[in-house]
Every structure is written in structure tokens, then in C-alpha cells.
Amino acid sequence: MRNWLLLIAGGAAGTLARYAVYQSFHRWLGSGFVYGTVGVNLTGAFVIGLFTAAIEKKTGMNPGFRLFWVYGFLGAYTTFSA
């Protein structure tokens, strides 16, 4: 049950973050191209790479950290494209 709650909380926060960052790119660069989508997906993929590399180097890291941040928050942040 705890794992589900971590994923739900991370996913909800990631969705809100995606919307905020998307809107920022849209206001900053305009609506002539999908700058928001590209910006969110590039930043999200970069941060996922950083988190994953850090987690792999630290074997004693709490699995809840990965569930919340990588799968929940960043998963929703990078794939909520509807």
C-alpha cells in the first residue's frame, strides 16, 4: 500500500509540475511550436538520467525515493502529454 501512495503522490506532483513548466515555455517562447512539450521532455529525461545514475551508485538508497521521484514524479512529468 505504501508503494501505491508514493507513486500516486509523485505522479500528482509531476503532473502539476509539467503543466506549470509547459505554460512557462509557452509564455516565454510563444505558441508557434510545441516548445513546452519539448522543454518538459528534455528536462525530465535529463533529470531522470541524473537520478538513475545517482541511485545506481548508492546501493543503500531507499527504494521509496525511486518510486516517488523517478517513477511517480518524473514519470508523470515526462509523459503527461494529453
One Martini backbone bead per residue (centre of mass of N, CA, C, O) as a GRO file, in nm:
protein
   82
    1MET     BB    1   0.057   0.064  -0.020
    2ARG     BB    2   0.295   0.259  -0.002
    3ASN     BB    3   0.374   0.250  -0.303
    4TRP     BB    4   0.114   0.374  -0.414
    5LEU     BB    5   0.137   0.645  -0.264
    6LEU     BB    6   0.404   0.734  -0.391
    7LEU     BB    7   0.305   0.731  -0.686
    8ILE     BB    8   0.065   0.923  -0.657
    9ALA     BB    9   0.214   1.168  -0.540
   10GLY     BB   10   0.425   1.194  -0.766
   11GLY     BB   11   0.226   1.214  -1.006
   12ALA     BB   12   0.076   1.467  -0.917
   13ALA     BB   13   0.325   1.655  -0.902
   14GLY     BB   14   0.424   1.607  -1.197
   15THR     BB   15   0.174   1.720  -1.339
   16LEU     BB   16   0.191   2.008  -1.225
   17ALA     BB   17   0.478   2.067  -1.326
   18ARG     BB   18   0.424   2.033  -1.625
   19TYR     BB   19   0.219   2.258  -1.654
   20ALA     BB   20   0.398   2.491  -1.554
   21VAL     BB   21   0.632   2.457  -1.758
   22TYR     BB   22   0.469   2.469  -2.016
   23GLN     BB   23   0.357   2.756  -1.969
   24SER     BB   24   0.630   2.897  -1.959
   25PHE     BB   25   0.722   2.829  -2.245
   26HIS     BB   26   0.478   2.953  -2.388
   27ARG     BB   27   0.524   3.246  -2.284
   28TRP     BB   28   0.826   3.276  -2.375
   29LEU     BB   29   0.805   3.136  -2.697
   30GLY     BB   30   0.527   3.049  -2.769
   31SER     BB   31   0.285   2.886  -3.020
   32GLY     BB   32   0.446   2.788  -3.295
   33PHE     BB   33   0.546   2.562  -3.100
   34VAL     BB   34   0.631   2.272  -2.890
   35TYR     BB   35   0.810   2.385  -2.644
   36GLY     BB   36   0.690   2.262  -2.388
   37THR     BB   37   0.725   1.963  -2.458
   38VAL     BB   38   1.026   1.966  -2.515
   39GLY     BB   39   1.122   2.089  -2.247
   40VAL     BB   40   1.005   1.878  -2.057
   41ASN     BB   41   1.134   1.621  -2.182
   42LEU     BB   42   1.430   1.709  -2.155
   43THR     BB   43   1.441   1.768  -1.852
   44GLY     BB   44   1.331   1.494  -1.756
   45ALA     BB   45   1.545   1.308  -1.884
   46PHE     BB   46   1.787   1.433  -1.741
   47VAL     BB   47   1.693   1.381  -1.446
   48ILE     BB   48   1.662   1.079  -1.468
   49GLY     BB   49   1.960   1.027  -1.526
   50LEU     BB   50   2.068   1.144  -1.263
   51PHE     BB   51   1.908   0.971  -1.062
   52THR     BB   52   1.993   0.693  -1.166
   53ALA     BB   53   2.296   0.727  -1.126
   54ALA     BB   54   2.282   0.785  -0.821
   55ILE     BB   55   2.138   0.522  -0.738
   56GLU     BB   56   2.347   0.318  -0.852
   57LYS     BB   57   2.584   0.420  -0.663
   58LYS     BB   58   2.363   0.394  -0.428
   59THR     BB   59   2.270   0.105  -0.273
   60GLY     BB   60   2.126   0.237   0.006
   61MET     BB   61   1.878   0.339  -0.121
   62ASN     BB   62   1.565   0.425  -0.103
   63PRO     BB   63   1.299   0.296  -0.279
   64GLY     BB   64   1.101   0.536  -0.237
   65PHE     BB   65   1.257   0.743  -0.399
   66ARG     BB   66   1.216   0.612  -0.676
   67LEU     BB   67   0.910   0.598  -0.679
   68PHE     BB   68   0.850   0.899  -0.647
   69TRP     BB   69   1.055   1.042  -0.850
   70VAL     BB   70   1.088   0.860  -1.105
   71TYR     BB   71   0.804   0.720  -1.145
   72GLY     BB   72   0.617   0.945  -1.054
   73PHE     BB   73   0.710   1.236  -1.112
   74LEU     BB   74   0.883   1.194  -1.382
   75GLY     BB   75   0.678   1.025  -1.531
   76ALA     BB   76   0.456   1.243  -1.541
   77TYR     BB   77   0.626   1.480  -1.650
   78THR     BB   78   0.706   1.323  -1.936
   79THR     BB   79   0.394   1.179  -2.017
   80PHE     BB   80   0.182   1.422  -1.994
   81SER     BB   81   0.046   1.479  -2.323
   82ALA     BB   82  -0.269   1.531  -2.327
   0.00000   0.00000   0.00000
